[in-house]
Amino acid sequence: QVQLVESGGGLVQAGGSLRLSCAASGRTFSPYAVGWFRQAPGKEREFVTAINWSGGNTFYADSVKGRFTISRDNAKNTVYLQMNSLKPEDTAVYYCAADQDSSKWLRGYKDRSEYEYWGQGTQVTVSS
């Protein structure tokens, strides 16, 4: 079992930055790939970014490419999401999720059903 806790959300003006953290406890975190998803009011949960177990492979949705950066520190059991140049349309609850890093995950990292463990989410609000 892996428990995930997100933090770092808040209210920021457009153009500002936030860094989200996803802290894991329970099993050793390093074998797990991690994804960030977000859900705005009235919309489906969508893929934002993902990282494999080593941090050597990262993936981004087109809407955040060049603005968001995912990274991880396995010694601290934490994955980070640095969000720069934030836009009002980035407003959402952000969730981190974990799954065993595997070829199956690599084929389906954008699919929320691929992930076994989820955090409770952290709210990000970007004002215009």
mmCIF file of C-alpha atoms in Angstrom, residues 32-107:
data_model
loop_
_atom_site.group_PDB
_atom_site.id
_atom_site.type_symbol
_atom_site.label_atom_id
_atom_site.label_comp_id
_atom_site.label_asym_id
_atom_site.label_seq_id
_atom_site.Cartn_x
_atom_site.Cartn_y
_atom_site.Cartn_z
ATOM 1 C CA TYR A 32 6.611 3.569 -8.697
ATOM 2 C CA ALA A 33 5.884 5.862 -11.596
ATOM 3 C CA VAL A 34 3.905 8.971 -10.707
ATOM 4 C CA GLY A 35 1.436 11.073 -12.591
ATOM 5 C CA TRP A 36 -0.230 14.393 -11.910
ATOM 6 C CA PHE A 37 -3.817 14.899 -12.989
ATOM 7 C CA ARG A 38 -6.165 17.822 -12.515
ATOM 8 C CA GLN A 39 -9.884 18.309 -12.386
ATOM 9 C CA ALA A 40 -11.632 21.615 -12.911
ATOM 10 C CA PRO A 41 -15.270 22.135 -11.838
ATOM 11 C CA GLY A 42 -17.644 20.427 -14.231
ATOM 12 C CA LYS A 43 -14.843 18.767 -16.172
ATOM 13 C CA GLU A 44 -13.286 15.345 -16.280
ATOM 14 C CA ARG A 45 -9.999 14.615 -14.556
ATOM 15 C CA GLU A 46 -7.242 15.135 -17.108
ATOM 16 C CA PHE A 47 -3.626 14.128 -17.442
ATOM 17 C CA VAL A 48 -1.027 16.814 -16.723
ATOM 18 C CA THR A 49 2.378 15.151 -16.453
ATOM 19 C CA ALA A 50 4.095 11.919 -15.460
ATOM 20 C CA ILE A 51 7.512 10.638 -14.472
ATOM 21 C CA ASN A 52 8.996 7.155 -14.406
ATOM 22 C CA TRP A 53 10.666 5.592 -11.375
ATOM 23 C CA SER A 54 14.129 7.002 -12.033
ATOM 24 C CA GLY A 55 13.086 10.420 -13.276
ATOM 25 C CA GLY A 56 14.704 9.679 -16.599
ATOM 26 C CA ASN A 57 11.454 9.793 -18.543
ATOM 27 C CA THR A 58 8.956 12.598 -18.238
ATOM 28 C CA PHE A 59 5.773 13.309 -20.166
ATOM 29 C CA TYR A 60 3.607 16.407 -20.416
ATOM 30 C CA ALA A 61 0.217 17.399 -21.724
ATOM 31 C CA ASP A 62 0.504 19.901 -24.560
ATOM 32 C CA SER A 63 -1.335 22.492 -22.476
ATOM 33 C CA VAL A 64 1.442 22.623 -19.856
ATOM 34 C CA LYS A 65 4.533 21.824 -21.898
ATOM 35 C CA GLY A 66 7.215 24.452 -21.381
ATOM 36 C CA ARG A 67 5.521 25.821 -18.249
ATOM 37 C CA PHE A 68 5.370 22.856 -15.859
ATOM 38 C CA THR A 69 8.226 20.618 -14.741
ATOM 39 C CA ILE A 70 7.909 17.310 -12.919
ATOM 40 C CA SER A 71 10.758 15.908 -10.867
ATOM 41 C CA ARG A 72 11.298 13.443 -8.044
ATOM 42 C CA ASP A 73 13.569 12.802 -5.097
ATOM 43 C CA ASN A 74 13.340 9.116 -4.236
ATOM 44 C CA ALA A 75 15.451 9.599 -1.117
ATOM 45 C CA LYS A 76 12.684 11.866 0.182
ATOM 46 C CA ASN A 77 9.831 9.800 -1.296
ATOM 47 C CA THR A 78 8.557 12.944 -2.959
ATOM 48 C CA VAL A 79 7.549 14.040 -6.437
ATOM 49 C CA TYR A 80 7.377 17.719 -7.306
ATOM 50 C CA LEU A 81 5.411 19.718 -9.848
ATOM 51 C CA GLN A 82 6.868 23.136 -10.562
ATOM 52 C CA MET A 83 4.252 25.286 -12.260
ATOM 53 C CA ASN A 84 5.331 28.536 -13.884
ATOM 54 C CA SER A 85 3.511 31.104 -16.016
ATOM 55 C CA LEU A 86 0.224 29.988 -14.534
ATOM 56 C CA LYS A 87 -2.992 30.786 -16.369
ATOM 57 C CA PRO A 88 -6.582 31.012 -15.106
ATOM 58 C CA GLU A 89 -7.342 27.845 -17.082
ATOM 59 C CA ASP A 90 -4.866 25.973 -14.859
ATOM 60 C CA THR A 91 -7.315 26.375 -11.980
ATOM 61 C CA ALA A 92 -8.251 22.913 -10.739
ATOM 62 C CA VAL A 93 -7.766 20.364 -8.004
ATOM 63 C CA TYR A 94 -4.444 18.665 -8.661
ATOM 64 C CA TYR A 95 -3.999 15.011 -7.820
ATOM 65 C CA CYS A 96 -0.904 12.851 -7.784
ATOM 66 C CA ALA A 97 -1.169 9.159 -8.520
ATOM 67 C CA ALA A 98 1.256 6.236 -8.437
ATOM 68 C CA ASP A 99 1.551 2.953 -10.241
ATOM 69 C CA GLN A 100 4.194 0.289 -10.633
ATOM 70 C CA ASP A 101 6.651 1.427 -13.269
ATOM 71 C CA SER A 102 6.314 -1.046 -16.106
ATOM 72 C CA SER A 103 5.919 -1.301 -19.852
ATOM 73 C CA LYS A 104 2.167 -1.348 -19.226
ATOM 74 C CA TRP A 105 2.383 1.973 -17.404
ATOM 75 C CA LEU A 106 4.542 3.373 -20.185
ATOM 76 C CA ARG A 107 1.796 2.587 -22.694
#
